[in-house]
Amino acid sequence: MNVRISRSLGMVAVLYFTANFNAQNTQNDTLQKEQKIEEVVMIGYGTQKKSNVTGAISSIKASDIENIPAGKPEQVLQGRAAGVNVISNSGQPGASATVRVRGITSYNSNNDPLWVVDGIVVDGIGWLNQSDIESIEVLKDGASSAIYGVSAARGVILVTTKKGKKGRLNLSYNGFFGVSSASRKLDLLNATQYATVINEGFANDGSPVRFQNPASFGAGTDWQDIIFSSAERQNHEVSVQGGNEKSTFYGSFGYYDQSGIVMRDISYYKRLTARINSTHKITDWLTLGQTFAYTNQKNQGINANGEFGGPLSSAVNLDPITQAVVTDMSTVNSALYSNPNIVRDPNGNPYGISPYVNQEMSNPLAFKYTQLGNRNWSDDFIGNVYADVKFLNNFTFKSSLNGKKAYWGSQNFTPLFYLNPNYSNLANNSLNRTTQTKFEWSMENTLTFQKKFGDHNVNIMAGTGYYDYNIGYGQSVTYTNLPVNNYFDASFNFYAPTENRTVDAWDNVEWNKASYFGRAIYDYKNKYLFTGTLRYDGSSVFGANKHWGLFPSFSLGWNMDKENFWPENNIVNTLKLRGGYGTLGNDGIGTFNFASFYVAGANYTNGNGSVMPGYLPNGLANPYLKWETTTQTNIAVDMKLFRDFTLTVDLYNKKTKDILRNVQIPGYVGVTGNAIANAGSMENRGIEVELGYKKSWNDFTLSFNGNVAYNQNKVLSLIRGQEYEDRASFQSMGPIQRIVPGESYNSFYGFQTLGVFQNQAQINSYVNASGQMYQSNAKPGDFIWADANGDGIISDLDKVNLGSSIPKFNFGATLNLSYKNWDLMVFGQGAAGHKVFQGLRRLDILDANYQTRILERWTGEGSTNENPRLTRNDPNKNYSRLSNWYLQKGDYFRIKLVTLGYTLPQNIAENIGASKLRFFITGENIFTFTKYTGYDPEIAAGDSFGIDRAFYPQARTFMFGANITF
């Protein structure tokens, strides 16, 4: 289905300033580069002197990130831009990060920022070569983001890539090789401890114990040692650039390869990148340019944060009594190993099968063989062509045509296997291949007038754009019952009869957007500053009566230090006050939610009793469905202190209304689904502080950059009459997070414990106002549940807010030292003010292993008032209810990077024809300061923060590399 906006567009143009900063070989050139970087930042469809910027923009330059070995480029933002929360989605190779700019703005819609690379709107920047990045600007407030209108509420991140420069041909190499390992392992029970604990659970429930001699098992199997291993990581990037007065070019090639620290054979990521751009000055008034990039990615991963199977969850839950590989069948129950599809090692020995822990929990070594060879892949082509036309001295017209073509898919083979009595595939093997393609293109035309009238500087821009998204299709084919039973021999070249073939195909839902936009920038003597923007967007994803929206903004600034009354002093050297307001939209709401479609499934009988196919609406149409609207106010101060310090403080208030919600429709209306409506609001308030320092003494240079951001998220309203909405669930506990007006988004909700019953008398005395016992079935050692609502009984109505899953504080700091040819960089980052739910153990598998915390259990009066007794039946729901007992502080500070480098003297480098030759060693994730007892306190999965279901931890890596320029 294809819906297009009927309003016609005029094509108007505007100047697009491009700032290119290229490293030179001399110290003086480097200093000039740094000075330019400090003066100019990208602002969207142009650049502006940093001293005259009136919006909240965080800028990161190539020099800040060139030595950071990030797996995905977006990860370099972590801890380096105040107000930008970057949380790793897992430590799995190739995993992206969740990026949130000044908090979460929507419940169900897309909260990812808008990524713009060289003027092209893209889905993300995982396809980019990190060494190709010249700068990253984050437009954080409404005034700076509003130029992108209906797509800007989530924040805007502008990425500028390196361009060629005139001069001799330069060839550069940046690369490293490293080895990774697990930085932390859980404290799990060994075999003797496990048998003792299981016995105690039986005894406390009045049943006979299972193991007669727990000490005979010794330490048993350490499943974590089996799944974790060292892994290699390497990155190689080569670039070449050059040009003359008329034409310049830049080309690069990159190769990145990372193996996982968890089951490395089925956890890896590989990326190939190629990029070329060029600029050609045809005449004094006409410049043509182009950019083309290609990226190929391949990866395979395990369940990175899930309690229902996979190597990590299995290693946590499997009992340590079971052998990893059975070499003596007399030591096991042979009945478990009688199935012909049992998985064996290369020597023919069966992999151990637990007689106690089943379901999706399986021997990781056996599980690996069911996954070998499976992979995901993608090919991305991105490019643009543009023309700059200068005329009448003060006008510049730019027209650009942008496009992205993406191919991606997967191939998987499922063999016949038997991993345990509840986890097997004994019927048919299967080979599946899925392929998809998508094409998106846009055209933008801009016109800029720039002129200085005495002390007045004016820059006026106007433009239009047209954008077409999601043009494509996909297909999937599956063959079953192939005559082979391993991935390497499986092929679609085998003949499969019709009954063994399954084919599916689909077309993407195309949507499009049209825009008019403009901006006026004015300053008087660089003292009084004004910026105003206006964008008018129309999108086909909205209802017929709400296609178009207007998004205005303005910001003001005052460089007080330029006033005549400002005294020359050595304390406050420069001082700028700025503030702004903007209205933004969020169009990440899916396609055609405003429409009602007829769907099958309403079959009926006619008068003759025959069944007839019937159709009915899947929901109610809403022609007034529109974008989510965010308004943001920002007040800030920028200062330079004592000649060497810089300080920036931003305060903001960000409110979102018209959040899309599912509205439940009564069944008698006759539709199958809920309606979508604009109902709900949210607020984010915060403060951001950035502090910098730089000083040189002869051959020694010291610089420091630190930032801290505080964000208070609050849900303001839901659908009228709705008190709360349940969100993420965990096994038999049910929902563990809620959206509640007046509280933080996705707060943890559960029961509050008041300690542990020490004796029967205490149980008998815990009564309500009527003298009735609250917990008549409890026993000594059970939790005391709080009657939070005071109704005299313990029920689900007693669930209370146990803490926020979203960090209130995010911070980072970078220290750079250099002495002669040596350089040292230390970078740390962290978060605080949130809770993490540790849901590592399967509640429905009674024999699942425990962490050693269970050894601090209640064993008798006075033994503990924090941890409950062991019980398998759990009549008091000590373990099957979410309570504060499951939550831990998620605060952490991580020494993320330490790099020591040495640059060879110039004369030595020149002997081999190089202009620069630097070698370095880097340590990543050196140490994490935290009280959290899981693998990693940094946990996110989209907007579901802080739920540890067996989270793939980030690896500790040590690398050696080189930077070489010829």
PDB file of N, CA, C and O in Angstrom, residues 183-191 193-194 197 219 221-225 228 315-318 320 838 840-841 848-856 888 930-936 948:
ATOM      1  N   SER A 183      35.531 -10.101  32.229  1.00  0.00           N
ATOM      2  CA  SER A 183      36.023  -9.264  33.319  1.00  0.00           C
ATOM      3  C   SER A 183      35.445  -9.680  34.663  1.00  0.00           C
ATOM      4  O   SER A 183      35.952  -9.282  35.706  1.00  0.00           O
ATOM      5  N   ARG A 184      34.396 -10.487  34.635  1.00  0.00           N
ATOM      6  CA  ARG A 184      33.768 -10.920  35.883  1.00  0.00           C
ATOM      7  C   ARG A 184      32.990 -12.200  35.647  1.00  0.00           C
ATOM      8  O   ARG A 184      32.425 -12.404  34.566  1.00  0.00           O
ATOM      9  N   LYS A 185      32.962 -13.055  36.666  1.00  0.00           N
ATOM     10  CA  LYS A 185      32.118 -14.238  36.646  1.00  0.00           C
ATOM     11  C   LYS A 185      31.272 -14.256  37.914  1.00  0.00           C
ATOM     12  O   LYS A 185      31.647 -13.666  38.929  1.00  0.00           O
ATOM     13  N   LEU A 186      30.144 -14.928  37.836  1.00  0.00           N
ATOM     14  CA  LEU A 186      29.250 -15.002  38.980  1.00  0.00           C
ATOM     15  C   LEU A 186      29.795 -15.983  40.019  1.00  0.00           C
ATOM     16  O   LEU A 186      30.493 -16.945  39.688  1.00  0.00           O
ATOM     17  N   ASP A 187      29.449 -15.731  41.268  1.00  0.00           N
ATOM     18  CA  ASP A 187      29.765 -16.665  42.344  1.00  0.00           C
ATOM     19  C   ASP A 187      28.618 -17.661  42.450  1.00  0.00           C
ATOM     20  O   ASP A 187      27.597 -17.400  43.093  1.00  0.00           O
ATOM     21  N   LEU A 188      28.777 -18.800  41.791  1.00  0.00           N
ATOM     22  CA  LEU A 188      27.759 -19.847  41.789  1.00  0.00           C
ATOM     23  C   LEU A 188      28.170 -20.975  42.731  1.00  0.00           C
ATOM     24  O   LEU A 188      29.351 -21.167  43.032  1.00  0.00           O
ATOM     25  N   LEU A 189      27.186 -21.751  43.179  1.00  0.00           N
ATOM     26  CA  LEU A 189      27.459 -22.880  44.069  1.00  0.00           C
ATOM     27  C   LEU A 189      28.245 -23.962  43.329  1.00  0.00           C
ATOM     28  O   LEU A 189      27.958 -24.261  42.155  1.00  0.00           O
ATOM     29  N   ASN A 190      29.211 -24.556  44.025  1.00  0.00           N
ATOM     30  CA  ASN A 190      29.857 -25.740  43.458  1.00  0.00           C
ATOM     31  C   ASN A 190      28.988 -26.960  43.751  1.00  0.00           C
ATOM     32  O   ASN A 190      27.909 -26.846  44.357  1.00  0.00           O
ATOM     33  N   ALA A 191      29.440 -28.124  43.342  1.00  0.00           N
ATOM     34  CA  ALA A 191      28.592 -29.322  43.424  1.00  0.00           C
ATOM     35  C   ALA A 191      28.236 -29.681  44.863  1.00  0.00           C
ATOM     36  O   ALA A 191      27.083 -30.035  45.153  1.00  0.00           O
ATOM     37  N   GLN A 193      28.158 -27.647  47.548  1.00  0.00           N
ATOM     38  CA  GLN A 193      27.246 -26.630  48.073  1.00  0.00           C
ATOM     39  C   GLN A 193      25.859 -26.790  47.474  1.00  0.00           C
ATOM     40  O   GLN A 193      24.838 -26.663  48.175  1.00  0.00           O
ATOM     41  N   TYR A 194      25.800 -27.091  46.181  1.00  0.00           N
ATOM     42  CA  TYR A 194      24.520 -27.268  45.501  1.00  0.00           C
ATOM     43  C   TYR A 194      23.728 -28.425  46.124  1.00  0.00           C
ATOM     44  O   TYR A 194      22.532 -28.287  46.440  1.00  0.00           O
ATOM     45  N   VAL A 197      22.367 -27.460  49.547  1.00  0.00           N
ATOM     46  CA  VAL A 197      21.255 -26.511  49.477  1.00  0.00           C
ATOM     47  C   VAL A 197      19.979 -27.203  48.990  1.00  0.00           C
ATOM     48  O   VAL A 197      18.879 -26.968  49.528  1.00  0.00           O
ATOM     49  N   ALA A 219      33.941 -30.275  43.811  1.00  0.00           N
ATOM     50  CA  ALA A 219      33.628 -28.982  43.184  1.00  0.00           C
ATOM     51  C   ALA A 219      32.684 -29.144  42.009  1.00  0.00           C
ATOM     52  O   ALA A 219      31.882 -28.260  41.709  1.00  0.00           O
ATOM     53  N   THR A 221      31.259 -29.482  38.076  1.00  0.00           N
ATOM     54  CA  THR A 221      31.469 -28.807  36.792  1.00  0.00           C
ATOM     55  C   THR A 221      31.267 -27.297  36.936  1.00  0.00           C
ATOM     56  O   THR A 221      30.249 -26.854  37.464  1.00  0.00           O
ATOM     57  N   ASP A 222      32.234 -26.534  36.481  1.00  0.00           N
ATOM     58  CA  ASP A 222      32.104 -25.075  36.426  1.00  0.00           C
ATOM     59  C   ASP A 222      31.662 -24.702  35.017  1.00  0.00           C
ATOM     60  O   ASP A 222      32.479 -24.598  34.094  1.00  0.00           O
ATOM     61  N   TRP A 223      30.368 -24.527  34.845  1.00  0.00           N
ATOM     62  CA  TRP A 223      29.818 -24.256  33.512  1.00  0.00           C
ATOM     63  C   TRP A 223      30.286 -22.907  32.972  1.00  0.00           C
ATOM     64  O   TRP A 223      30.368 -22.724  31.755  1.00  0.00           O
ATOM     65  N   GLN A 224      30.598 -21.969  33.844  1.00  0.00           N
ATOM     66  CA  GLN A 224      31.100 -20.681  33.370  1.00  0.00           C
ATOM     67  C   GLN A 224      32.467 -20.835  32.715  1.00  0.00           C
ATOM     68  O   GLN A 224      32.761 -20.172  31.715  1.00  0.00           O
ATOM     69  N   ASP A 225      33.321 -21.706  33.257  1.00  0.00           N
ATOM     70  CA  ASP A 225      34.616 -21.950  32.626  1.00  0.00           C
ATOM     71  C   ASP A 225      34.448 -22.559  31.242  1.00  0.00           C
ATOM     72  O   ASP A 225      35.306 -22.375  30.363  1.00  0.00           O
ATOM     73  N   PHE A 228      32.949 -19.420  28.826  1.00  0.00           N
ATOM     74  CA  PHE A 228      33.826 -18.271  28.661  1.00  0.00           C
ATOM     75  C   PHE A 228      35.195 -18.700  28.152  1.00  0.00           C
ATOM     76  O   PHE A 228      35.746 -19.714  28.594  1.00  0.00           O
ATOM     77  N   ALA A 315      24.474 -21.840  31.673  1.00  0.00           N
ATOM     78  CA  ALA A 315      25.628 -21.905  32.569  1.00  0.00           C
ATOM     79  C   ALA A 315      25.270 -21.444  33.976  1.00  0.00           C
ATOM     80  O   ALA A 315      25.827 -21.933  34.959  1.00  0.00           O
ATOM     81  N   VAL A 316      24.348 -20.499  34.079  1.00  0.00           N
ATOM     82  CA  VAL A 316      23.928 -20.001  35.386  1.00  0.00           C
ATOM     83  C   VAL A 316      23.024 -21.002  36.087  1.00  0.00           C
ATOM     84  O   VAL A 316      23.110 -21.178  37.313  1.00  0.00           O
ATOM     85  N   ASN A 317      22.180 -21.681  35.349  1.00  0.00           N
ATOM     86  CA  ASN A 317      21.140 -22.511  35.955  1.00  0.00           C
ATOM     87  C   ASN A 317      21.479 -24.000  36.040  1.00  0.00           C
ATOM     88  O   ASN A 317      20.914 -24.706  36.879  1.00  0.00           O
ATOM     89  N   LEU A 318      22.357 -24.503  35.191  1.00  0.00           N
ATOM     90  CA  LEU A 318      22.662 -25.934  35.227  1.00  0.00           C
ATOM     91  C   LEU A 318      23.311 -26.330  36.545  1.00  0.00           C
ATOM     92  O   LEU A 318      24.107 -25.583  37.117  1.00  0.00           O
ATOM     93  N   PRO A 320      25.898 -28.120  38.976  1.00  0.00           N
ATOM     94  CA  PRO A 320      27.325 -28.447  38.813  1.00  0.00           C
ATOM     95  C   PRO A 320      27.645 -29.924  38.981  1.00  0.00           C
ATOM     96  O   PRO A 320      28.799 -30.326  38.795  1.00  0.00           O
ATOM     97  N   GLN A 838      17.847  -8.465  39.263  1.00  0.00           N
ATOM     98  CA  GLN A 838      18.668  -9.625  38.942  1.00  0.00           C
ATOM     99  C   GLN A 838      17.790 -10.854  38.823  1.00  0.00           C
ATOM    100  O   GLN A 838      17.440 -11.514  39.810  1.00  0.00           O
ATOM    101  N   LEU A 840      18.390 -13.880  37.235  1.00  0.00           N
ATOM    102  CA  LEU A 840      19.257 -14.852  36.586  1.00  0.00           C
ATOM    103  C   LEU A 840      18.761 -16.283  36.741  1.00  0.00           C
ATOM    104  O   LEU A 840      19.106 -17.152  35.942  1.00  0.00           O
ATOM    105  N   ARG A 841      17.993 -16.553  37.782  1.00  0.00           N
ATOM    106  CA  ARG A 841      17.595 -17.927  38.076  1.00  0.00           C
ATOM    107  C   ARG A 841      16.187 -18.209  37.559  1.00  0.00           C
ATOM    108  O   ARG A 841      15.277 -17.402  37.719  1.00  0.00           O
ATOM    109  N   ALA A 848      17.357 -25.578  39.671  1.00  0.00           N
ATOM    110  CA  ALA A 848      18.344 -24.678  39.075  1.00  0.00           C
ATOM    111  C   ALA A 848      19.361 -24.254  40.132  1.00  0.00           C
ATOM    112  O   ALA A 848      19.053 -24.173  41.331  1.00  0.00           O
ATOM    113  N   ASN A 849      20.584 -23.996  39.690  1.00  0.00           N
ATOM    114  CA  ASN A 849      21.650 -23.620  40.612  1.00  0.00           C
ATOM    115  C   ASN A 849      21.395 -22.223  41.194  1.00  0.00           C
ATOM    116  O   ASN A 849      20.588 -21.451  40.676  1.00  0.00           O
ATOM    117  N   TYR A 850      22.103 -21.915  42.254  1.00  0.00           N
ATOM    118  CA  TYR A 850      21.985 -20.645  42.949  1.00  0.00           C
ATOM    119  C   TYR A 850      23.331 -19.924  42.946  1.00  0.00           C
ATOM    120  O   TYR A 850      24.390 -20.548  42.803  1.00  0.00           O
ATOM    121  N   GLN A 851      23.268 -18.605  43.156  1.00  0.00           N
ATOM    122  CA  GLN A 851      24.479 -17.867  43.482  1.00  0.00           C
ATOM    123  C   GLN A 851      24.799 -18.095  44.968  1.00  0.00           C
ATOM    124  O   GLN A 851      23.933 -18.485  45.759  1.00  0.00           O
ATOM    125  N   THR A 852      26.035 -17.819  45.331  1.00  0.00           N
ATOM    126  CA  THR A 852      26.473 -18.090  46.707  1.00  0.00           C
ATOM    127  C   THR A 852      25.763 -17.201  47.718  1.00  0.00           C
ATOM    128  O   THR A 852      25.876 -17.436  48.930  1.00  0.00           O
ATOM    129  N   ARG A 853      25.021 -16.221  47.254  1.00  0.00           N
ATOM    130  CA  ARG A 853      24.216 -15.415  48.178  1.00  0.00           C
ATOM    131  C   ARG A 853      23.273 -16.299  48.989  1.00  0.00           C
ATOM    132  O   ARG A 853      22.921 -15.978  50.127  1.00  0.00           O
ATOM    133  N   ILE A 854      22.868 -17.432  48.403  1.00  0.00           N
ATOM    134  CA  ILE A 854      21.922 -18.311  49.081  1.00  0.00           C
ATOM    135  C   ILE A 854      22.538 -18.915  50.340  1.00  0.00           C
ATOM    136  O   ILE A 854      21.823 -19.384  51.239  1.00  0.00           O
ATOM    137  N   LEU A 855      23.854 -18.921  50.451  1.00  0.00           N
ATOM    138  CA  LEU A 855      24.509 -19.454  51.646  1.00  0.00           C
ATOM    139  C   LEU A 855      24.283 -18.562  52.860  1.00  0.00           C
ATOM    140  O   LEU A 855      24.542 -18.977  53.993  1.00  0.00           O
ATOM    141  N   GLU A 856      23.791 -17.334  52.617  1.00  0.00           N
ATOM    142  CA  GLU A 856      23.456 -16.420  53.704  1.00  0.00           C
ATOM    143  C   GLU A 856      21.975 -16.502  54.061  1.00  0.00           C
ATOM    144  O   GLU A 856      21.418 -15.600  54.687  1.00  0.00           O
ATOM    145  N   GLN A 888      18.952  -4.494  43.120  1.00  0.00           N
ATOM    146  CA  GLN A 888      20.227  -4.019  43.619  1.00  0.00           C
ATOM    147  C   GLN A 888      20.529  -2.657  43.002  1.00  0.00           C
ATOM    148  O   GLN A 888      20.008  -2.312  41.942  1.00  0.00           O
ATOM    149  N   THR A 930      31.443  -1.207  41.335  1.00  0.00           N
ATOM    150  CA  THR A 930      30.002  -1.351  41.501  1.00  0.00           C
ATOM    151  C   THR A 930      29.721  -2.339  42.628  1.00  0.00           C
ATOM    152  O   THR A 930      30.543  -3.212  42.925  1.00  0.00           O
ATOM    153  N   LYS A 931      28.547  -2.213  43.224  1.00  0.00           N
ATOM    154  CA  LYS A 931      28.087  -3.173  44.214  1.00  0.00           C
ATOM    155  C   LYS A 931      27.151  -4.210  43.599  1.00  0.00           C
ATOM    156  O   LYS A 931      26.702  -5.130  44.295  1.00  0.00           O
ATOM    157  N   TYR A 932      26.863  -4.064  42.318  1.00  0.00           N
ATOM    158  CA  TYR A 932      25.989  -5.024  41.660  1.00  0.00           C
ATOM    159  C   TYR A 932      26.710  -6.361  41.528  1.00  0.00           C
ATOM    160  O   TYR A 932      27.886  -6.410  41.143  1.00  0.00           O
ATOM    161  N   THR A 933      26.014  -7.458  41.817  1.00  0.00           N
ATOM    162  CA  THR A 933      26.641  -8.772  41.865  1.00  0.00           C
ATOM    163  C   THR A 933      26.442  -9.598  40.604  1.00  0.00           C
ATOM    164  O   THR A 933      26.874 -10.753  40.554  1.00  0.00           O
ATOM    165  N   GLY A 934      25.766  -9.046  39.593  1.00  0.00           N
ATOM    166  CA  GLY A 934      25.612  -9.759  38.329  1.00  0.00           C
ATOM    167  C   GLY A 934      26.833  -9.580  37.448  1.00  0.00           C
ATOM    168  O   GLY A 934      27.874  -9.073  37.868  1.00  0.00           O
ATOM    169  N   TYR A 935      26.706  -9.998  36.191  1.00  0.00           N
ATOM    170  CA  TYR A 935      27.823  -9.891  35.267  1.00  0.00           C
ATOM    171  C   TYR A 935      28.195  -8.436  34.982  1.00  0.00           C
ATOM    172  O   TYR A 935      29.372  -8.083  34.925  1.00  0.00           O
ATOM    173  N   ASP A 936      27.180  -7.596  34.771  1.00  0.00           N
ATOM    174  CA  ASP A 936      27.445  -6.244  34.301  1.00  0.00           C
ATOM    175  C   ASP A 936      26.290  -5.345  34.718  1.00  0.00           C
ATOM    176  O   ASP A 936      25.130  -5.669  34.454  1.00  0.00           O
ATOM    177  N   ASP A 948      18.209  -7.860  34.289  1.00  0.00           N
ATOM    178  CA  ASP A 948      19.281  -8.810  34.014  1.00  0.00           C
ATOM    179  C   ASP A 948      18.699 -10.209  33.950  1.00  0.00           C
ATOM    180  O   ASP A 948      18.375 -10.824  34.961  1.00  0.00           O
TER     181      ASP A 948
END
